[in-house]
Short mmCIF file of C-alpha atoms and ligand atoms in Angstrom, two decimals:
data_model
loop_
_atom_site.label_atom_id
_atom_site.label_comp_id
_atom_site.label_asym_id
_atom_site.label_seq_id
_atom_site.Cartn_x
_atom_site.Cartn_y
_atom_site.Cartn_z
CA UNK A 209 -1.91 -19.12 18.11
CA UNK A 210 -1.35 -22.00 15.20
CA UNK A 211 -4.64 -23.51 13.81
CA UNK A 212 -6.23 -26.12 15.78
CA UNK A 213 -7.99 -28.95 13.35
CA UNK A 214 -10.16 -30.47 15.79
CA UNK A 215 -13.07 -28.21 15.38
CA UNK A 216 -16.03 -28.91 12.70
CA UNK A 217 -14.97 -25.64 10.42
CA UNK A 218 -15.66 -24.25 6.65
CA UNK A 219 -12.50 -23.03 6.37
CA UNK A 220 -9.47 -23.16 8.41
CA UNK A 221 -9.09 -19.21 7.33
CA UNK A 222 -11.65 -16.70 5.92
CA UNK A 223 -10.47 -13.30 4.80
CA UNK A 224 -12.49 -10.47 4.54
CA UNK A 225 -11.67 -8.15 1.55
CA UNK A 226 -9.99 -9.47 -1.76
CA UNK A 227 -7.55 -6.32 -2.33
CA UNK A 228 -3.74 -6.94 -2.42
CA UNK A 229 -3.49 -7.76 1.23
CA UNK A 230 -6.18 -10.19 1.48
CA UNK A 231 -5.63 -11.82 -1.41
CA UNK A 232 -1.88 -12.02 -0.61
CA UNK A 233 -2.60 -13.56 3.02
CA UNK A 234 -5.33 -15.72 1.41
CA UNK A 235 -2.71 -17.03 -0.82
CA UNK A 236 -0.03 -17.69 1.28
CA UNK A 237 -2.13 -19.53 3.83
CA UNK A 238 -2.79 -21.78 1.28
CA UNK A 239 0.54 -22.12 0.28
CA UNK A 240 1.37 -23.23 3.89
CA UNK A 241 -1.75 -26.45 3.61
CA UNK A 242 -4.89 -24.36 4.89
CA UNK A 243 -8.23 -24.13 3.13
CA UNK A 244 -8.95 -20.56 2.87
CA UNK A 245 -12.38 -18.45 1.60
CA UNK A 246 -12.14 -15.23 0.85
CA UNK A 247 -15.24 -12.75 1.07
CA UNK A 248 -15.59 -9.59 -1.24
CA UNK A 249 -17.82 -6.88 -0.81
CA UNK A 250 -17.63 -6.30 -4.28
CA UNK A 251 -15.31 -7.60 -6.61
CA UNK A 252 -11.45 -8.25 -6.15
CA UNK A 253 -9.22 -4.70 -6.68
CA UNK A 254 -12.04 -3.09 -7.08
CA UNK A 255 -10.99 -0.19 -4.10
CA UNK A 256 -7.70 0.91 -3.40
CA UNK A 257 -5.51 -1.67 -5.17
CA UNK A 258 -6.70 -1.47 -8.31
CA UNK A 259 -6.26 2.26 -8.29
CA UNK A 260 -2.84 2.31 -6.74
CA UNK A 261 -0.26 3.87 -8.79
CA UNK A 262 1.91 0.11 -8.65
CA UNK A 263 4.81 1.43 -7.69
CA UNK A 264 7.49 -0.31 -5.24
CA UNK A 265 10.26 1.20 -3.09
CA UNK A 266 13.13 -0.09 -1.77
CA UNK A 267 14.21 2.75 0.20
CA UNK A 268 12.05 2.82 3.34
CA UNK A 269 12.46 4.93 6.85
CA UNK A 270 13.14 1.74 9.27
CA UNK A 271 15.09 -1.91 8.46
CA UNK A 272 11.68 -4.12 9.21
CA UNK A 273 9.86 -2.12 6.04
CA UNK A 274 12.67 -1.72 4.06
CA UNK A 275 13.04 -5.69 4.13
CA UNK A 276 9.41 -6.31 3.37
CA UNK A 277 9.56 -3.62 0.80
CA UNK A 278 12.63 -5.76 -0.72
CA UNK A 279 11.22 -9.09 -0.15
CA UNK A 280 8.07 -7.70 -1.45
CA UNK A 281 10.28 -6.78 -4.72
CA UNK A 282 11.90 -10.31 -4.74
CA UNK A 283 8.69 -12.18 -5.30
CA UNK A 284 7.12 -9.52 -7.34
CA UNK A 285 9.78 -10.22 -10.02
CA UNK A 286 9.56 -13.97 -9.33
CA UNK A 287 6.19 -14.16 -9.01
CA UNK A 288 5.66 -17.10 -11.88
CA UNK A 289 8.59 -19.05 -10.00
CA UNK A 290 6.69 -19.29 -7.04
CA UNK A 291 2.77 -18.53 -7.07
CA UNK A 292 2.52 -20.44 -10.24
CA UNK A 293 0.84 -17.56 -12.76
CA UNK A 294 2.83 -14.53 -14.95
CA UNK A 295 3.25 -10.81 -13.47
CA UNK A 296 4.67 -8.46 -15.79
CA UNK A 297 6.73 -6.14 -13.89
CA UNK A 298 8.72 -3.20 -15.38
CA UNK A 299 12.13 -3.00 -13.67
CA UNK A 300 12.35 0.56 -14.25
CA UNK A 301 14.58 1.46 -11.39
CA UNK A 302 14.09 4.34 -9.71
CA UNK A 303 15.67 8.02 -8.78
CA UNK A 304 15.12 10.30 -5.75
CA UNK A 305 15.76 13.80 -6.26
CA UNK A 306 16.03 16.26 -3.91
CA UNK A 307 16.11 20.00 -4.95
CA UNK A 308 16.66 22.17 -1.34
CA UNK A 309 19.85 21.39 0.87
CA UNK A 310 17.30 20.46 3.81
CA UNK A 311 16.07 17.54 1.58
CA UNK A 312 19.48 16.82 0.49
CA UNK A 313 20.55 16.14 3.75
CA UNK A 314 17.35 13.64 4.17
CA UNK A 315 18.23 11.88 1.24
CA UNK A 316 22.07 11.08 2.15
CA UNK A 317 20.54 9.99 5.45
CA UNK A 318 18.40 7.87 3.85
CA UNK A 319 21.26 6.55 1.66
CA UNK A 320 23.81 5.78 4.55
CA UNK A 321 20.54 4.01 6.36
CA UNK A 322 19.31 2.00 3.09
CA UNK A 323 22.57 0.78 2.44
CA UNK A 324 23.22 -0.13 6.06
CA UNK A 325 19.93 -2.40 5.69
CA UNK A 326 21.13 -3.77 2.34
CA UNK A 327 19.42 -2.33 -0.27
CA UNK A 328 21.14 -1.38 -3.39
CA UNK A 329 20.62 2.21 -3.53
CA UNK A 330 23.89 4.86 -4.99
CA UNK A 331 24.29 8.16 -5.37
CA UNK A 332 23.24 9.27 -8.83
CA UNK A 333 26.52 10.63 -10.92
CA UNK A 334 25.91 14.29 -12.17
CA UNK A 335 24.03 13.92 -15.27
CA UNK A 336 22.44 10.79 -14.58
CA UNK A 337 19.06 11.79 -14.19
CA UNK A 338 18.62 13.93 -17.59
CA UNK A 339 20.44 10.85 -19.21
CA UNK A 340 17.68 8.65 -18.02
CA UNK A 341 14.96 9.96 -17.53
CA UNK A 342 12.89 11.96 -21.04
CA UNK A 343 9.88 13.06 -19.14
CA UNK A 344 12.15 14.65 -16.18
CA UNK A 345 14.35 18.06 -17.50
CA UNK A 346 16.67 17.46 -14.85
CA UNK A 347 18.34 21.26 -13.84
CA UNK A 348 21.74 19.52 -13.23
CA UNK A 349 22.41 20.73 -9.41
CA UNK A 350 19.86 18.34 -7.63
CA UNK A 351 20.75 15.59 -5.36
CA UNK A 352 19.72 12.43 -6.62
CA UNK A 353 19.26 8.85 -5.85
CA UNK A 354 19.70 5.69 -7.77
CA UNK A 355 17.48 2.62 -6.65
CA UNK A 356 18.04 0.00 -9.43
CA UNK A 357 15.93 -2.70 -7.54
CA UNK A 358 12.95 -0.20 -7.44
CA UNK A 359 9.92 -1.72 -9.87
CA UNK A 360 6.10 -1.39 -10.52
CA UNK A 361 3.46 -2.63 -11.81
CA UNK A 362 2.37 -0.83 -14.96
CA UNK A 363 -1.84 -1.74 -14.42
CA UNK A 364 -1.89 -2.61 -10.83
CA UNK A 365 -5.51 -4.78 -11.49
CA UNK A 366 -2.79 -7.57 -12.73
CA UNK A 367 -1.30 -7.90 -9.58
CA UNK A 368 -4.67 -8.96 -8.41
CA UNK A 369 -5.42 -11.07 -11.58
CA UNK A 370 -2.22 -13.00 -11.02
CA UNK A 371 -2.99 -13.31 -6.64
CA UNK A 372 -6.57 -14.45 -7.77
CA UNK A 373 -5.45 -16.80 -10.11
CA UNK A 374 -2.98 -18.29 -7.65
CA UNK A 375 -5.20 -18.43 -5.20
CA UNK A 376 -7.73 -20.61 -6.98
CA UNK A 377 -4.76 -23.28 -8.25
CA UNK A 378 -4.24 -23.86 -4.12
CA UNK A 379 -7.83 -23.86 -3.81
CA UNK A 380 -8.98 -20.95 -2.43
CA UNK A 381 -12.49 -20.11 -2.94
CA UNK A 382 -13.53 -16.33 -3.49
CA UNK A 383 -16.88 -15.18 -3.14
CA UNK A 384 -16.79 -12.12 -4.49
CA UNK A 385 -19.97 -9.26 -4.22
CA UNK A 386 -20.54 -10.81 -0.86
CA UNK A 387 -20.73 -8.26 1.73
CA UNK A 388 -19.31 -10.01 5.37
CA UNK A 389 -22.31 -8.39 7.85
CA UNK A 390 -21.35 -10.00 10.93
CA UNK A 391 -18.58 -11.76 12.61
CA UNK A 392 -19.80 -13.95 15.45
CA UNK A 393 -17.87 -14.28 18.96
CA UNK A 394 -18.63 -17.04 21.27
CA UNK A 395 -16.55 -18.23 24.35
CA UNK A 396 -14.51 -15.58 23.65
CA UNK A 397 -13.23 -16.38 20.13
CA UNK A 398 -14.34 -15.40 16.69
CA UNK A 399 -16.40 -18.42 14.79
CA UNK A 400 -16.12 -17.10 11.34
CA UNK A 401 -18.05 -14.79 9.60
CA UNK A 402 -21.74 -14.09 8.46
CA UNK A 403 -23.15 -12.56 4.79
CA UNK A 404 -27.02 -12.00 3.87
CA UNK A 405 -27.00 -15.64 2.56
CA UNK A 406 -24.96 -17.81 5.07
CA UNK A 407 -22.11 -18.62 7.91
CA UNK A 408 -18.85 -19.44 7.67
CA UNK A 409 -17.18 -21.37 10.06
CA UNK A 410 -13.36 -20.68 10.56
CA UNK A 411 -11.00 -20.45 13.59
CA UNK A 412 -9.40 -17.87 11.89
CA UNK A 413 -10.93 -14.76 10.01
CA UNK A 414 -8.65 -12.16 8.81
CA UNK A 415 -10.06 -8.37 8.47
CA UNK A 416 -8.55 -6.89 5.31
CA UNK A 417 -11.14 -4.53 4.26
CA UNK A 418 -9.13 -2.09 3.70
CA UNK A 419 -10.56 1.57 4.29
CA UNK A 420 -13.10 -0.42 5.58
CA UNK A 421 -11.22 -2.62 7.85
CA UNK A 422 -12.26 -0.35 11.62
CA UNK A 423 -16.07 -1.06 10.59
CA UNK A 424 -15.56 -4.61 10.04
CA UNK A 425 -13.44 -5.17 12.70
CA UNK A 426 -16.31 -3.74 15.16
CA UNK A 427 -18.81 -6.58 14.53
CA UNK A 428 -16.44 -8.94 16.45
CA UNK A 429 -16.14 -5.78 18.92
CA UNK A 430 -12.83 -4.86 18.09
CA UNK A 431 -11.41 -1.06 17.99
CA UNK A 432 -8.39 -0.95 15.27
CA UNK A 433 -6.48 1.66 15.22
CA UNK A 434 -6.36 3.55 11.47
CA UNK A 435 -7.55 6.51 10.15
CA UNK A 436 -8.80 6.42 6.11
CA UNK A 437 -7.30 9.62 4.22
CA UNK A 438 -7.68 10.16 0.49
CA UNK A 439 -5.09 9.95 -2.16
CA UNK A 440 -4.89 10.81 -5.91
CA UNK A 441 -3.16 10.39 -8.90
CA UNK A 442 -3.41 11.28 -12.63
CA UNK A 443 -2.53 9.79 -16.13
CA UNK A 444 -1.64 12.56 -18.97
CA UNK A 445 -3.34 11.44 -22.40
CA UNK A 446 0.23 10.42 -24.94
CA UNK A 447 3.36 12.39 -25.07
CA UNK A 448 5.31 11.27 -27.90
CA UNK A 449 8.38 12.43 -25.61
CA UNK A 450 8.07 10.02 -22.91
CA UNK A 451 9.76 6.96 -23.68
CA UNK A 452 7.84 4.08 -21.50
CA UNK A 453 10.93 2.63 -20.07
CA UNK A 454 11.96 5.35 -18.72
CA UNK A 455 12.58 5.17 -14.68
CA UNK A 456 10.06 6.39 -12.09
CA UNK A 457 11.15 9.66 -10.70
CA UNK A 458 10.30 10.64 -6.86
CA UNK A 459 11.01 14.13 -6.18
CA UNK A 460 11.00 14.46 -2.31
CA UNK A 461 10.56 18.14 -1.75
CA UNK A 462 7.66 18.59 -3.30
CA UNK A 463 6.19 15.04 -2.63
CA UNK A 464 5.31 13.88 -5.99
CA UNK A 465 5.68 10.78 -7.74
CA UNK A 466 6.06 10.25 -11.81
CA UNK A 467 6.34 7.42 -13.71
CA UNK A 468 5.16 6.22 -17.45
CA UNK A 469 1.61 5.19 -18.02
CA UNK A 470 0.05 4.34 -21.32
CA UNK A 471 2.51 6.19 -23.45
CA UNK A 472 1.88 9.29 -21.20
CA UNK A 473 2.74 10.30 -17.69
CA UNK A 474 1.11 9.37 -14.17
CA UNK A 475 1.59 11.50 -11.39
CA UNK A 476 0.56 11.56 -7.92
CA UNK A 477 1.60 13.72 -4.46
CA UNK A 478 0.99 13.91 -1.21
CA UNK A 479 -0.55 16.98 -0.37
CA UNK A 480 0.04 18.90 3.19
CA UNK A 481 -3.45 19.36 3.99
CA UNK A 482 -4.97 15.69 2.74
CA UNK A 483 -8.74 15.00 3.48
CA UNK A 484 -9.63 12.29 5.66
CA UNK A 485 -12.67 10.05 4.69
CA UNK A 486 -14.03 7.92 7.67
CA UNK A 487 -16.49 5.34 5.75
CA UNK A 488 -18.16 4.23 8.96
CA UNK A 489 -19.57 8.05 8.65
CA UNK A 490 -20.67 7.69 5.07
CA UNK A 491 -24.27 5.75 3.90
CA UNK A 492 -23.44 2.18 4.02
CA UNK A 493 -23.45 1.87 0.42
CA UNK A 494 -20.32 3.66 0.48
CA UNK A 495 -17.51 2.32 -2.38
CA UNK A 496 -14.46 4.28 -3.49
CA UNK A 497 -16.49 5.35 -6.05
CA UNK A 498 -18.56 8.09 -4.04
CA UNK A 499 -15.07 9.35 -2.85
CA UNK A 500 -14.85 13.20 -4.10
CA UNK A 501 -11.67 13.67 -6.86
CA UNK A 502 -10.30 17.06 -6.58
CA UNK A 503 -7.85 17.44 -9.70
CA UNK A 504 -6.73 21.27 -8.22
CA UNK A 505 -4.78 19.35 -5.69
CA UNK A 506 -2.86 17.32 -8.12
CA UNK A 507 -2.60 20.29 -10.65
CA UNK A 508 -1.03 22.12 -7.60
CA UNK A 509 1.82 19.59 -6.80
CA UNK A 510 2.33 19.11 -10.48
CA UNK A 511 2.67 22.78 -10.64
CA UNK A 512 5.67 22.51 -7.99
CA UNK A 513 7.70 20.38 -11.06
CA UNK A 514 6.20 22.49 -13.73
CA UNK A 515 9.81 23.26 -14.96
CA UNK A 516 11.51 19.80 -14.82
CA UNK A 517 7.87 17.90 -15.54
CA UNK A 518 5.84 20.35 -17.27
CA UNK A 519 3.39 17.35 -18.71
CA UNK A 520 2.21 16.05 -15.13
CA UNK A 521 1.15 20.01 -14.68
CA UNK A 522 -0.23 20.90 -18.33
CA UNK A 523 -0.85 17.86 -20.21
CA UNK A 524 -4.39 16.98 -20.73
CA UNK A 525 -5.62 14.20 -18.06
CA UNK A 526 -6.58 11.00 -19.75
CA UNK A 527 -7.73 9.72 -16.08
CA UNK A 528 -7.93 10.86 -12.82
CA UNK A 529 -8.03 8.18 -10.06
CA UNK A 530 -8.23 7.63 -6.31
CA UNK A 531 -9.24 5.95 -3.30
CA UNK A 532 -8.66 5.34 0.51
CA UNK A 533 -5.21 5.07 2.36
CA UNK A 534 -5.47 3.14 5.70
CA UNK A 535 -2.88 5.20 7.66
CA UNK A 536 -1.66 4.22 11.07
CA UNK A 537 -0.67 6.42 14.21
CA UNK A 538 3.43 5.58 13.72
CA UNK A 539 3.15 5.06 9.64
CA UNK A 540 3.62 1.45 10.07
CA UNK A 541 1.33 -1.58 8.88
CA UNK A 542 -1.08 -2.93 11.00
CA UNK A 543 -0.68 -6.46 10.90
CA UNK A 544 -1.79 -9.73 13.13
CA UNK A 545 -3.87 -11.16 16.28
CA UNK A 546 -6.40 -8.31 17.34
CA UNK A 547 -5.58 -8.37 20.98
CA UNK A 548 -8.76 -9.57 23.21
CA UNK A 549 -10.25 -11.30 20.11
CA UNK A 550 -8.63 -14.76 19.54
CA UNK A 551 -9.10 -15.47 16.13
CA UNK A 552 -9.38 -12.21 14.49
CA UNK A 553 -6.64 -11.00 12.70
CA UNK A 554 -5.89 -7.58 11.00
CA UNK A 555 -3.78 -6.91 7.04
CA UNK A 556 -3.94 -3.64 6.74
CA UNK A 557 -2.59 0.21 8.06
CA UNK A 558 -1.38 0.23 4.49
CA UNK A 559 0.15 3.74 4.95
CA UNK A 560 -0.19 4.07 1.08
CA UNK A 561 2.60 0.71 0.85
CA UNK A 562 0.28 -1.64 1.25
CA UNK A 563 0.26 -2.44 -2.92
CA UNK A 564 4.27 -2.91 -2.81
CA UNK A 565 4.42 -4.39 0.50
CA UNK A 566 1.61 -7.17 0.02
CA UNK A 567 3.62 -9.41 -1.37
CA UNK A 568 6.14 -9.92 1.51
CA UNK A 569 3.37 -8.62 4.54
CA UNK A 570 0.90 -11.24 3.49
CA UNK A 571 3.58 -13.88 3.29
CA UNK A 572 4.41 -13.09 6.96
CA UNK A 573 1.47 -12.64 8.25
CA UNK A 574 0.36 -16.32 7.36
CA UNK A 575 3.51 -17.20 8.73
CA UNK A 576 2.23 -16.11 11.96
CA UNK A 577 -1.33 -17.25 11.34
CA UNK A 578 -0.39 -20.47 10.56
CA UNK A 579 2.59 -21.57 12.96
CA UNK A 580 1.72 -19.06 15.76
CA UNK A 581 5.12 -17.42 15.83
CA UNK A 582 5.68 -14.13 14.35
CA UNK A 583 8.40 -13.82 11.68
CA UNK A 584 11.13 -12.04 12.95
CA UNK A 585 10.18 -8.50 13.57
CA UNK A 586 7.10 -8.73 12.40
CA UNK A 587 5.52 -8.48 15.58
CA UNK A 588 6.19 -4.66 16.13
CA UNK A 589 3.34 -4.27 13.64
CA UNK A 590 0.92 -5.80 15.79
CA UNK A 591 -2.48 -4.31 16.08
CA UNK A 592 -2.10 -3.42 19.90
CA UNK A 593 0.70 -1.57 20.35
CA UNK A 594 -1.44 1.94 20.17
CA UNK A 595 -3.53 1.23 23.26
CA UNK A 596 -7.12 3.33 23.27
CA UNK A 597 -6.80 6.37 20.90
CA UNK A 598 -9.94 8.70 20.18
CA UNK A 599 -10.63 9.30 16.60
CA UNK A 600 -9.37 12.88 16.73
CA UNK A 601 -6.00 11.71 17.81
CA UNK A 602 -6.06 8.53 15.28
CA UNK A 603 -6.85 11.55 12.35
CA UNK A 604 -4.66 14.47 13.45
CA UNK A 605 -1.73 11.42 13.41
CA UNK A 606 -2.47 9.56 10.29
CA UNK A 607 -2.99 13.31 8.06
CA UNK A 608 0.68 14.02 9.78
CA UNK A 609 2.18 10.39 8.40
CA UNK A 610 0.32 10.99 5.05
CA UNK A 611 1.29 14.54 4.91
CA UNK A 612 4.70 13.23 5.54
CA UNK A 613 5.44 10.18 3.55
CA UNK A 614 8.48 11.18 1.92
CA UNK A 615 9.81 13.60 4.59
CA UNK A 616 9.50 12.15 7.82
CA UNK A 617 10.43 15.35 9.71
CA UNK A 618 10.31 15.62 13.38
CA UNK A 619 6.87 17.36 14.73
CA UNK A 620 4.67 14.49 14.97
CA UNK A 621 2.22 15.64 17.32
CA UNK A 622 1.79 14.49 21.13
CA UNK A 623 -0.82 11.29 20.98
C1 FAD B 39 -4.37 6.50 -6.01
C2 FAD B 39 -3.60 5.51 -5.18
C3 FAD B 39 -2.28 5.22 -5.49
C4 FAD B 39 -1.57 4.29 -4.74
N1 FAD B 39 -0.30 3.96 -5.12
C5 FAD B 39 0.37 2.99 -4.45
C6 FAD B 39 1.64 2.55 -4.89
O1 FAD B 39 2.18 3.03 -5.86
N2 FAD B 39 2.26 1.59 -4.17
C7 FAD B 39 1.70 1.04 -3.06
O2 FAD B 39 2.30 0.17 -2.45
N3 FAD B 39 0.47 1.40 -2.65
C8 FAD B 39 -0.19 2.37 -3.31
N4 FAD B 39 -1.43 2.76 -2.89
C9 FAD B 39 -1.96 2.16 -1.67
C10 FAD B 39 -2.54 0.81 -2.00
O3 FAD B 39 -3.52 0.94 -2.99
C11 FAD B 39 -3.11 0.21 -0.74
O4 FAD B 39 -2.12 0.20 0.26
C12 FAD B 39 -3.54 -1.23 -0.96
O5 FAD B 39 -4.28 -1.35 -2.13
C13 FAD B 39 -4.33 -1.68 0.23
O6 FAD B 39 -4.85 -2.95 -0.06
P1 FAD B 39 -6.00 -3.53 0.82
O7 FAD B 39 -6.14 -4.95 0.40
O8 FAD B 39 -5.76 -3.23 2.26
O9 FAD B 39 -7.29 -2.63 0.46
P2 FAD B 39 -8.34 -2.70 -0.75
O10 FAD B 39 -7.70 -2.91 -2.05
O11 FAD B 39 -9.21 -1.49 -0.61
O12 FAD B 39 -9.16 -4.00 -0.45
C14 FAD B 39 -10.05 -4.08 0.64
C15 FAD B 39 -11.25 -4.85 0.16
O13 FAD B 39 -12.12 -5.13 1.28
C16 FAD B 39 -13.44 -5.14 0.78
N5 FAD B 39 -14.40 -5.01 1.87
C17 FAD B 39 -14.67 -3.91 2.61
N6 FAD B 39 -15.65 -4.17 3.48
C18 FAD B 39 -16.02 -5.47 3.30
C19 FAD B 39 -16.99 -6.32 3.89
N7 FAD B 39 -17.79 -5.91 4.87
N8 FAD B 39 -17.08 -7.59 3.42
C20 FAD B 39 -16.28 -8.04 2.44
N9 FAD B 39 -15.33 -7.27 1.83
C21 FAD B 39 -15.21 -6.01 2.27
C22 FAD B 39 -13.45 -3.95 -0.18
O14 FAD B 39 -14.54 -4.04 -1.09
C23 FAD B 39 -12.09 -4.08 -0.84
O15 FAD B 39 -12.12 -4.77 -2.07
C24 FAD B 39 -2.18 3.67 -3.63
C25 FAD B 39 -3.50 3.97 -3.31
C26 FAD B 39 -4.20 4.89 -4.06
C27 FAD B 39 -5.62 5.17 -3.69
#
């Protein structure tokens, strides 16, 4: 469906929720000519973007992610060519290291696949990884990969900054601490969207709330299919060892993440047994804020690299952070027309990418939004393709992608 201009309308787009997808679809709509508003609960990166760890990833488990994830990387890096405004973005590169056979064997198949969809990942020479890497006392006999495109964002509230900022040289106006409390439908189509103070009109109003995005996508009537699940990381206080250009280090097996933060270490992990937060079940004055930190679960995947990484499991924390994954029955994005509801569209079923994919997801879904044709591809991520699912079922399968994000091992439960 391309955007009709005959109606009387506020905004040819509205988007609700100013984290890295909205903002990111907001801008790119206005890239293509469209007046856009965007509505914020609170204020921009304020929930999970601003907390993400700001890492990208090049090497991804199917070709359509991988080449968002790389086109995501492309205009990261390029971002003052194109949006107009600075990013700083370290070009770290990145290793993965994998210390059992089992998750050797997933690694080269993840090699032989990444390079077969074009990304420039190698096989790390013996060595390489204690060369490279101070924070990581590499043993010498684990598999590694090399991903020199791999890149992040050292304070991930700049990659918000620098969408914002874009956003408002093409016009886009953000109304931010401006809760969206109703999204009106009439013959058949969304209108735009209501706060406590007024209505929007817009043809089209994209839900990008985030771990919020299943309650606001029920006042147009809408099911969408994601399940909210907590995730953590933590930033060691200065260690005069850890030199900040160092590369960020994934080490699959135990499903932990480390890269240089603020002259000390961050480290996150995907725990087997993560806790699911459903917001809709929470008072409605629910913000990431009231979501309960548990350190002992990052202290226990820390403890897993004690040897190699002994700072990420002893170190003194100089912040602990989290917030809410939007994780999707397959552990793809969730992305475009909400079948049954012309006019409502869905950026989100993040599947803890959604950071290091907005970039490349938001310019794609405005591609759709605004010529009516899905990029190629990009249609497989459309918000339909689960048909009904209870909420046990959407849970039991988004803990199993969560609990699975580097490993994607066979055993996905029966939907
Ligand atoms: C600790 C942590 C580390 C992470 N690390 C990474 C990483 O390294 N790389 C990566 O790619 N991803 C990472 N992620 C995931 C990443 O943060 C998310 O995928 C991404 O931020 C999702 O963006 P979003 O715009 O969908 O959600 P959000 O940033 O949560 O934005 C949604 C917005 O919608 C607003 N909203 C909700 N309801 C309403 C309403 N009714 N009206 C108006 N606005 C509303 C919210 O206030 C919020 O600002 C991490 C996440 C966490 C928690």
């Amino acid at each position: 469906m391309g955007l009709g201009h005959t109606d009387v309308v506020d905004a040819d787009v509205v988007v609700i929720g100013a984290g890295a997808l909205g903002l990111s679809a907001a801008l790119h709509c206005a890239l293509a000519g469209r007046s856009v508003v965007v509505v914020e609960r609170h204020t921009a990166g304020s929930q999970a973007s601003g907390r993400a760890a700001g890492l990208f990833k090049s090497v991804q488990a199917d070709e359509l992610r991988t080449r968002l994830a790389r086109r995501s990387i492309e205009r990261a890096v390029s971002f003052a060519a194109w949006a107009g405004v600075p990013l700083e973005v370290s070009r770290s590169g990145s290793f993965l290291i994998a210390r059992t056979a089992q998750h050797r064997d997933y690694l080269r198949r993840e090699l032989a696949q990444s390079q077969g969809w074009g990304a420039d990942v190698r096989e790390a020479v013996p060595g390489m990884v204690a060369e490279r890497v101070s924070y990581y006392r590499a043993a010498g006999e684990e598999f590694a990969l090399w991903c020199p495109e791999d890149v992040y964002i050292a304070e991930p509230i700049d990659l918000i900054r620098a969408y914002l900022a874009a956003c408002r040289l093409r016009g886009v106006v953000v109304a931010e601490n401006e809760p969206v409390i109703g999204i009106p439908v009439a013959g058949g189509r969304v209108t735009g969207v209501e706060t406590a103070d007024r209505a929007i009109a817009a043809p089209v109003v994209v839900d990008a709330a985030g771990g919020w995005v299943r309650q606001v996508a029920e006042l147009a009537g809408a099911p969408v299919p994601l399940a909210p699940v907590r995730h953590q990381l933590l930033i060691t206080g200065p260690e005069p060892e850890i030199d900040p250009a160092d590369p960020i280090v994934r080490v699959v097996d135990a499903a932990v993440y480390l890269r240089p933060a603020r002259a000390g270490l961050m480290a996150g992990g995907f725990e087997t047994d993560p806790l699911p937060v459903d917001p809709r079940r929470q008072p409605p004055s629910f913000t990431t804020d009231d979501l309960p930190l548990d350190l002992a679960v990052l202290r226990k995947l820390a403890a897993q690299v004690s040897a190699e990484a002994p700072a990420a499991a002893t170190a003194p924390v100089a912040e602990h952070r989290g917030g809410l994954f939007t994780m999707s029955p397959d552990g793809r994005f969730v992305a475009g027309p909400v079948p049954d509801v012309p006019g409502l569209w869905v950026a989100s079923g993040c599947n803890g990418s959604g950071f290091s994919s907005s970039p490349a997801l938001g310019e794609a879904l405005a591609a759709w939004i605004t010529t009516g044709t899905a990029p190629v591809g990009v249609a497989a991520l459309s918000p339909g393709r689960f048909g009904a699912l209870s909420d046990d079922t959407l849970v039991t399968h988004g803990l199993w992608q969560y609990a699975h994000y580097y490993d994607p091992a066979p055993g996905l439960p029966e939907r």
